[in-house]
Coordinates of N, CA, C and O in Angstrom, one line a residue:
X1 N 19.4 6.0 -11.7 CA 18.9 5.2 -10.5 C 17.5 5.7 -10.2 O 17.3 6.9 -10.0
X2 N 16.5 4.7 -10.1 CA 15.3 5.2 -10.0 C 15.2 5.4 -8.5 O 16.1 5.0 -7.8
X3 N 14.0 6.2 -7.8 CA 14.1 6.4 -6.5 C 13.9 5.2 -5.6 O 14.6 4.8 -4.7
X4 N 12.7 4.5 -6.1 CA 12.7 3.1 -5.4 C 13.4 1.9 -6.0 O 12.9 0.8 -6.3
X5 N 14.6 2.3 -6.1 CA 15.3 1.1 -6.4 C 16.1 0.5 -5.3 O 16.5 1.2 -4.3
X6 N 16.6 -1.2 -5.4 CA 17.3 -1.4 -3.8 C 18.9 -0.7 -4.1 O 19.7 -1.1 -3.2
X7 N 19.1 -0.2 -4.7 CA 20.2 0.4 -4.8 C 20.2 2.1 -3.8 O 21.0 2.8 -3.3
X8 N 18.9 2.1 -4.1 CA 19.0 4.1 -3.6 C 18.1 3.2 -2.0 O 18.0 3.9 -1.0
X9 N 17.7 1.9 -2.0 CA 16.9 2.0 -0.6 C 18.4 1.5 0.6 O 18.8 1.9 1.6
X10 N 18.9 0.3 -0.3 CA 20.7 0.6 0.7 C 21.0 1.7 0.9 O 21.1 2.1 2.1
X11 N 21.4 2.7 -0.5 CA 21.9 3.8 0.3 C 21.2 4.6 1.4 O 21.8 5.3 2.3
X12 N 19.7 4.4 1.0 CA 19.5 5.0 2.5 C 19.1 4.8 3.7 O 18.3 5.5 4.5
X13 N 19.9 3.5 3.6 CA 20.0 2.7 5.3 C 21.3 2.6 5.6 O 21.7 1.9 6.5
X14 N 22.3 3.3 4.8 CA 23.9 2.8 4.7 C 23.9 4.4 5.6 O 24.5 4.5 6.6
X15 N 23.1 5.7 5.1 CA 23.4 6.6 5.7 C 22.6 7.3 6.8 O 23.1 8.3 7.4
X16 N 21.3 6.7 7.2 CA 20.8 6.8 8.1 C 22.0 6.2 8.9 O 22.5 7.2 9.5
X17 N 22.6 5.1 9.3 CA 22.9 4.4 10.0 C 24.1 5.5 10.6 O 24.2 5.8 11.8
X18 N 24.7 5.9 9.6 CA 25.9 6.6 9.7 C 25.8 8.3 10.4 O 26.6 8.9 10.9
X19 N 24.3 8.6 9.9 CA 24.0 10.1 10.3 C 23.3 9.8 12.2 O 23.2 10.8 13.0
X20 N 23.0 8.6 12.6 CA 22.8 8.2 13.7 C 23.8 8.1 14.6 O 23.6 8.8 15.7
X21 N 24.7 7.5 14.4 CA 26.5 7.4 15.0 C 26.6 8.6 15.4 O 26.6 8.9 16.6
X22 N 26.7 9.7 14.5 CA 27.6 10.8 14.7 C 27.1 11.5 14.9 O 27.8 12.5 15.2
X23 N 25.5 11.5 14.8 CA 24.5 12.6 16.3 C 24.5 12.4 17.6 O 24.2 13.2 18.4
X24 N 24.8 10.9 17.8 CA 24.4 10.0 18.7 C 25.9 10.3 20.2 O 25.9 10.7 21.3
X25 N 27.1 9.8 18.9 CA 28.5 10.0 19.4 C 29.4 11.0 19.5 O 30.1 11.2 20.5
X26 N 29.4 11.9 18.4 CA 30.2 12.3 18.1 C 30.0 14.1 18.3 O 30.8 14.9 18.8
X27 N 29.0 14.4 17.9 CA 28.6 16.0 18.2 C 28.5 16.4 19.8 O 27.8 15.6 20.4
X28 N 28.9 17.3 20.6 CA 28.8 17.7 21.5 C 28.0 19.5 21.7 O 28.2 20.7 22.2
X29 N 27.2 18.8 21.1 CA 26.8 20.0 20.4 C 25.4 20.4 22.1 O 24.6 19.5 22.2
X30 N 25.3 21.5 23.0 CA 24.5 21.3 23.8 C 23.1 21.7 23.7 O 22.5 21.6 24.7
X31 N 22.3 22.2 22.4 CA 21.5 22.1 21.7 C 21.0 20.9 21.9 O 20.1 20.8 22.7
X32 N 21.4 20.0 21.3 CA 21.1 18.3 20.7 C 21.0 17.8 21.7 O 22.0 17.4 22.2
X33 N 19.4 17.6 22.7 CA 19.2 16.5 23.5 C 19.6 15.5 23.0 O 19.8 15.4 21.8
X34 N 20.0 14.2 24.0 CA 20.6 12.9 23.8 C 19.2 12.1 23.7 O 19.4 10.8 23.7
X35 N 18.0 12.6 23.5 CA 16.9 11.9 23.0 C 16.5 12.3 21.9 O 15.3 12.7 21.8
X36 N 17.5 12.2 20.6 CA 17.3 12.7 19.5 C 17.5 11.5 18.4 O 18.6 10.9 18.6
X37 N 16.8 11.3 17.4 CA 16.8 9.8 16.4 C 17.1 10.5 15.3 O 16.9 11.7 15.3
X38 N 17.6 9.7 14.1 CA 16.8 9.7 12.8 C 16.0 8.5 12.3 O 16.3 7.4 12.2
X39 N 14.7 9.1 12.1 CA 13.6 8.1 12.2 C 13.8 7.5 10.5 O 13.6 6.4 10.2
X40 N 14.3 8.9 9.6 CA 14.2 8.2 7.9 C 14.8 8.8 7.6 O 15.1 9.8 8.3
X41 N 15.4 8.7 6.4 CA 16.4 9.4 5.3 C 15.9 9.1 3.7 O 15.5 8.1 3.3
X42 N 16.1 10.3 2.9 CA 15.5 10.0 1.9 C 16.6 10.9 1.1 O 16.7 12.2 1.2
X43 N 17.7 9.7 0.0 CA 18.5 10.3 -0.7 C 18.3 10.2 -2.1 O 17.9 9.1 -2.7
X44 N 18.4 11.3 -2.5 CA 17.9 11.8 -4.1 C 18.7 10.8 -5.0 O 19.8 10.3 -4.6
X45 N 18.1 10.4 -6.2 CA 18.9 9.6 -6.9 C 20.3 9.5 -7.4 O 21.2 8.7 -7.4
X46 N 20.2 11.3 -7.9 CA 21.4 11.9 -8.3 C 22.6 12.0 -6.8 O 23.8 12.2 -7.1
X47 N 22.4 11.8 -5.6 CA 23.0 11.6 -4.5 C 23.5 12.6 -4.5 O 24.7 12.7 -4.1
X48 N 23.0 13.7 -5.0 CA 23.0 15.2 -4.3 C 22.6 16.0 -3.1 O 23.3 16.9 -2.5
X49 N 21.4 15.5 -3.1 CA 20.9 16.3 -1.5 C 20.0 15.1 -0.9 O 19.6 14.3 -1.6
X50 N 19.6 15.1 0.9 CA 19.2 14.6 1.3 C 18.8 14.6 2.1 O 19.3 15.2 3.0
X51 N 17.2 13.9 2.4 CA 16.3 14.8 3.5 C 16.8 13.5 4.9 O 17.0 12.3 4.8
X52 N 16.7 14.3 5.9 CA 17.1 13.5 7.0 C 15.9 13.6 8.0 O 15.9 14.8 8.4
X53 N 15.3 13.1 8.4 CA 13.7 13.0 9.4 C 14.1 13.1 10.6 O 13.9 12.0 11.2
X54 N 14.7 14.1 11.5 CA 15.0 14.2 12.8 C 13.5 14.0 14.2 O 12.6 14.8 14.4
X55 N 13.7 13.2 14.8 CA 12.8 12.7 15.9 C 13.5 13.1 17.4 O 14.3 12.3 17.9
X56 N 12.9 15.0 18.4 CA 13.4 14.7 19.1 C 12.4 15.2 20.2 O 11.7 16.2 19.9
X57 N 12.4 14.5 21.6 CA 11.7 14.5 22.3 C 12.0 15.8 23.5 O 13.1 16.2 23.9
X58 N 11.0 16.1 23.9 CA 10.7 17.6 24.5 C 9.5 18.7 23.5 O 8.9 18.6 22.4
X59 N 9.8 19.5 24.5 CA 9.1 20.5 23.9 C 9.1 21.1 22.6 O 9.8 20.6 21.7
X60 N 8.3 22.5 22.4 CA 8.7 23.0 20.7 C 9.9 23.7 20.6 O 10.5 23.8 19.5
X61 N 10.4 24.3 21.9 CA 11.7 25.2 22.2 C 12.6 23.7 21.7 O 12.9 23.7 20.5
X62 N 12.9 23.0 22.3 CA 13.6 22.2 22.6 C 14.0 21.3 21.2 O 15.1 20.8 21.0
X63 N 12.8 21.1 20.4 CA 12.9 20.6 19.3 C 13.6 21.9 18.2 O 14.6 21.6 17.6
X64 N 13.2 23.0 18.1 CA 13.5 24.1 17.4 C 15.4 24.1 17.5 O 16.3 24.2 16.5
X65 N 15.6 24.1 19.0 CA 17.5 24.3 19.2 C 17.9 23.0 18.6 O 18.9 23.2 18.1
X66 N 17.5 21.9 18.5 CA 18.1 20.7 18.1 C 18.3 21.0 16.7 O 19.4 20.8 16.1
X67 N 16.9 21.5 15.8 CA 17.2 21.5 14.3 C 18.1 22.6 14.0 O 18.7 22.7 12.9
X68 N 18.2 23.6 15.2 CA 19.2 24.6 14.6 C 20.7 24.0 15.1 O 21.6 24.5 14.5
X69 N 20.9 23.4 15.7 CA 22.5 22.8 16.4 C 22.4 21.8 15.1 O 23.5 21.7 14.6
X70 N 21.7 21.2 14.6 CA 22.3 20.1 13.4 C 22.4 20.9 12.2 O 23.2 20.6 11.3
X71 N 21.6 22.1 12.2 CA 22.1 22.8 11.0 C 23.5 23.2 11.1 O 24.4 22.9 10.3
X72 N 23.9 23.8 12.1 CA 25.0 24.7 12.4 C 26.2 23.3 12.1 O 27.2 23.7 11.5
X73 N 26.0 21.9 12.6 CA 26.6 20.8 12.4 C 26.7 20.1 11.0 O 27.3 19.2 10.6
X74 N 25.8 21.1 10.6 CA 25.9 20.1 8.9 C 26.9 20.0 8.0 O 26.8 19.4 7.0
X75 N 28.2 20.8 8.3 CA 29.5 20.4 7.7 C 30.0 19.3 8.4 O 29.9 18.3 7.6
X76 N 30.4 19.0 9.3 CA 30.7 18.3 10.1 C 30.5 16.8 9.7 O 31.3 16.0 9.2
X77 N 29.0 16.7 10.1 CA 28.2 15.6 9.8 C 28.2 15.2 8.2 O 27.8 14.1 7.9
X78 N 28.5 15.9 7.5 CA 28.6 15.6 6.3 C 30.4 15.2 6.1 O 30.7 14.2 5.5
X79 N 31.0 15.8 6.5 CA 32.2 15.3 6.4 C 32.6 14.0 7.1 O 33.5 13.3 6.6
X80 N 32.0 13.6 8.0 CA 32.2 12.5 8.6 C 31.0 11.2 7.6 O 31.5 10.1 7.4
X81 N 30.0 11.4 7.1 CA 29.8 11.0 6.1 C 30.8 10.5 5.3 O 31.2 9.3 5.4
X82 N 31.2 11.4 4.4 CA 32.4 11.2 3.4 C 33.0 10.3 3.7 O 33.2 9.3 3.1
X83 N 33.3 10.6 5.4 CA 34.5 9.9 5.3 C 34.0 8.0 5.8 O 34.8 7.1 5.8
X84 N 32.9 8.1 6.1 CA 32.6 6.6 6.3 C 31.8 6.2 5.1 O 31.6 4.9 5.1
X85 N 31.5 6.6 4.2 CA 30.5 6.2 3.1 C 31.5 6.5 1.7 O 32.0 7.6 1.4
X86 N 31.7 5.5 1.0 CA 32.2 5.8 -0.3 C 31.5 5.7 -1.4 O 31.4 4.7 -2.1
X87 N 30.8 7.0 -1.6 CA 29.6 7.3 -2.4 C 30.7 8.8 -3.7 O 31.6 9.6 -3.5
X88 N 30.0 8.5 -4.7 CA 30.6 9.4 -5.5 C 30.0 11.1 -5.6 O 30.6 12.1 -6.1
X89 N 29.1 11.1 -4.9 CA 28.5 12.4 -4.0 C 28.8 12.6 -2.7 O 29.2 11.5 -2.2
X90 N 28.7 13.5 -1.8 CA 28.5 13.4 -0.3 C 26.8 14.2 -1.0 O 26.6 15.1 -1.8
X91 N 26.2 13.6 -0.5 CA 24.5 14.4 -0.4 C 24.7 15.6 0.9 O 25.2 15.5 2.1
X92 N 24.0 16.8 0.1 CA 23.8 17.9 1.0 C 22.9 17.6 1.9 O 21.9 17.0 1.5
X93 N 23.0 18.1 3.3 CA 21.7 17.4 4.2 C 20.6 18.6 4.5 O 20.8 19.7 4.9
X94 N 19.3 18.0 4.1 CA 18.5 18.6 5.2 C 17.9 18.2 5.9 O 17.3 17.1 5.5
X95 N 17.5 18.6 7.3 CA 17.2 18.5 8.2 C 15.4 18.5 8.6 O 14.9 19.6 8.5
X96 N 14.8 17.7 9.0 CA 13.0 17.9 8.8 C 13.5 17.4 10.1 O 14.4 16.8 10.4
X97 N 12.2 18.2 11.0 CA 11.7 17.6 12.1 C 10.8 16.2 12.1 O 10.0 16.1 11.2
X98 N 10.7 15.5 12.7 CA 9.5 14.4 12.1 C 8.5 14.5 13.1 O 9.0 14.2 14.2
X99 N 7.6 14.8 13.1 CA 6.4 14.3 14.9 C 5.7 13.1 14.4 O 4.4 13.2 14.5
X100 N 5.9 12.3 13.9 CA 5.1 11.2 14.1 C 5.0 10.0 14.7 O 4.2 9.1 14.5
X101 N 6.0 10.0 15.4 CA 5.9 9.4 17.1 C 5.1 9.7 17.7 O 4.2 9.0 18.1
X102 N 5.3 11.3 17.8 CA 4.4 11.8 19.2 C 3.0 12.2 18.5 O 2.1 12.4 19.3
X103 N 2.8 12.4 17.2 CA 1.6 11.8 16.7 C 0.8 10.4 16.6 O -0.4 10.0 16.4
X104 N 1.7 9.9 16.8 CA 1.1 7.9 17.0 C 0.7 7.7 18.4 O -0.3 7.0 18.7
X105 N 1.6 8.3 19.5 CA 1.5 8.4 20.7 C 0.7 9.0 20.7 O -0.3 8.3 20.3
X106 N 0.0 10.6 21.0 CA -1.4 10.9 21.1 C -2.4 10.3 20.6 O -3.4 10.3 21.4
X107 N -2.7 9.8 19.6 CA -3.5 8.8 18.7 C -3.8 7.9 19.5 O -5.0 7.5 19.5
X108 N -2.6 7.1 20.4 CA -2.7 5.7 20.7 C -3.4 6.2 22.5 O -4.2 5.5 23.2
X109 N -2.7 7.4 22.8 CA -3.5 7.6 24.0 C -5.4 7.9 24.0 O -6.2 7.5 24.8
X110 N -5.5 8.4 23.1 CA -6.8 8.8 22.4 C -7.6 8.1 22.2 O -8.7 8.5 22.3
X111 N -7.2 6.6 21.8 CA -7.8 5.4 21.4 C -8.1 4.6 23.0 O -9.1 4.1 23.3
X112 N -7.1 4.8 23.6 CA -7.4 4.1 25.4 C -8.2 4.8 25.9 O -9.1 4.3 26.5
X113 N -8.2 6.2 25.8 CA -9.3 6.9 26.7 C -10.8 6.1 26.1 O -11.7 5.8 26.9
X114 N -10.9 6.0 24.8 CA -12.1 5.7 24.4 C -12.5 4.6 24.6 O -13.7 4.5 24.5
X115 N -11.7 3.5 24.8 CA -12.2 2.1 24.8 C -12.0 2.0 26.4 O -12.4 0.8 26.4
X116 N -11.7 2.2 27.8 CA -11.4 2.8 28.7 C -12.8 3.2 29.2 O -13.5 2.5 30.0
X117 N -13.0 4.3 28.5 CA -14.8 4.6 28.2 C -15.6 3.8 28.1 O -16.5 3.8 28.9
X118 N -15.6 3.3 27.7 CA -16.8 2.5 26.5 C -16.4 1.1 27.6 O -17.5 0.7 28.1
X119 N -15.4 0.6 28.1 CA -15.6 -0.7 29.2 C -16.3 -0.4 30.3 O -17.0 -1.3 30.8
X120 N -16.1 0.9 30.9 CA -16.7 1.4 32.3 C -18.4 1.9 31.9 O -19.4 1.9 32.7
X121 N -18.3 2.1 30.9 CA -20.2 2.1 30.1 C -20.6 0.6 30.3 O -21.6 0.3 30.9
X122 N -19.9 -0.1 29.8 CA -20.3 -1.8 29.6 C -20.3 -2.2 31.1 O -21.2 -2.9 31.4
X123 N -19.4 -1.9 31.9 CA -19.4 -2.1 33.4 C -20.7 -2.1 33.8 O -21.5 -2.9 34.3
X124 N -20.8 -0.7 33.5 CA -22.3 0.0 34.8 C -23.5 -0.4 34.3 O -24.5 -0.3 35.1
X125 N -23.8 -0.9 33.3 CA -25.2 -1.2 32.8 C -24.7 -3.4 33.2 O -25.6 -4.2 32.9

């Protein structure tokens, strides 16, 4: 299975969907703010391992305990996998932080200051 094939791109909307649920629902983990996503998932062809793009909002403390409460969860979450996904692997998970929210969001604030700017320039003259 090649990587961009729609076979490996279902699979990995079949398990984002599923690694969402059971951060979302199921972990009581008090690490894991309840403003925590998976923004992407990226499963290896061989459906061995799998990178999971965690999105979570707060600080760097705050982000740091989330990625360690989902590590500490990653049996768990992987077994509930299994058990909703009938894949002839369970893929081993890892866990990435993602900031590119809160990179788009500074960007997008960044871009208003300037144009914000640039109207009150055009104002006064």
């Amino acid at each position: 299975m090649r990587k961009n094939s729609i076979k490996n791109t279902r699979i990995n909307g079949e398990v984002q969907k599923v690694l969402s649920s059971v951060i979302r629902q199921e972990i009581k983990d008090p690490r894991i703010p309840l403003m925590t996503s998976v923004t992407a998932v990226e499963v290896a062809p061989d459906l061995k391992t799998c990178k999971a793009y965690i999105s979570v909002m707060g600080d760097e403390q705050v982000k740091k305990d989330a990625i360690t409460g989902l590590k500490s969860a990653e049996g768990y979450i992987r077994r509930q996998l299994a058990k909703e996904l009938n894949l002839r692997n369970t893929p081993q998970i890892q866990f990435v932080l993602d900031t590119s929210i809160e990179y788009g969001a500074a960007m997008s604030k960044l871009i208003s200051e300037v144009t914000g700017k640039e109207e009150q320039e055009v104002d006064d003259e």
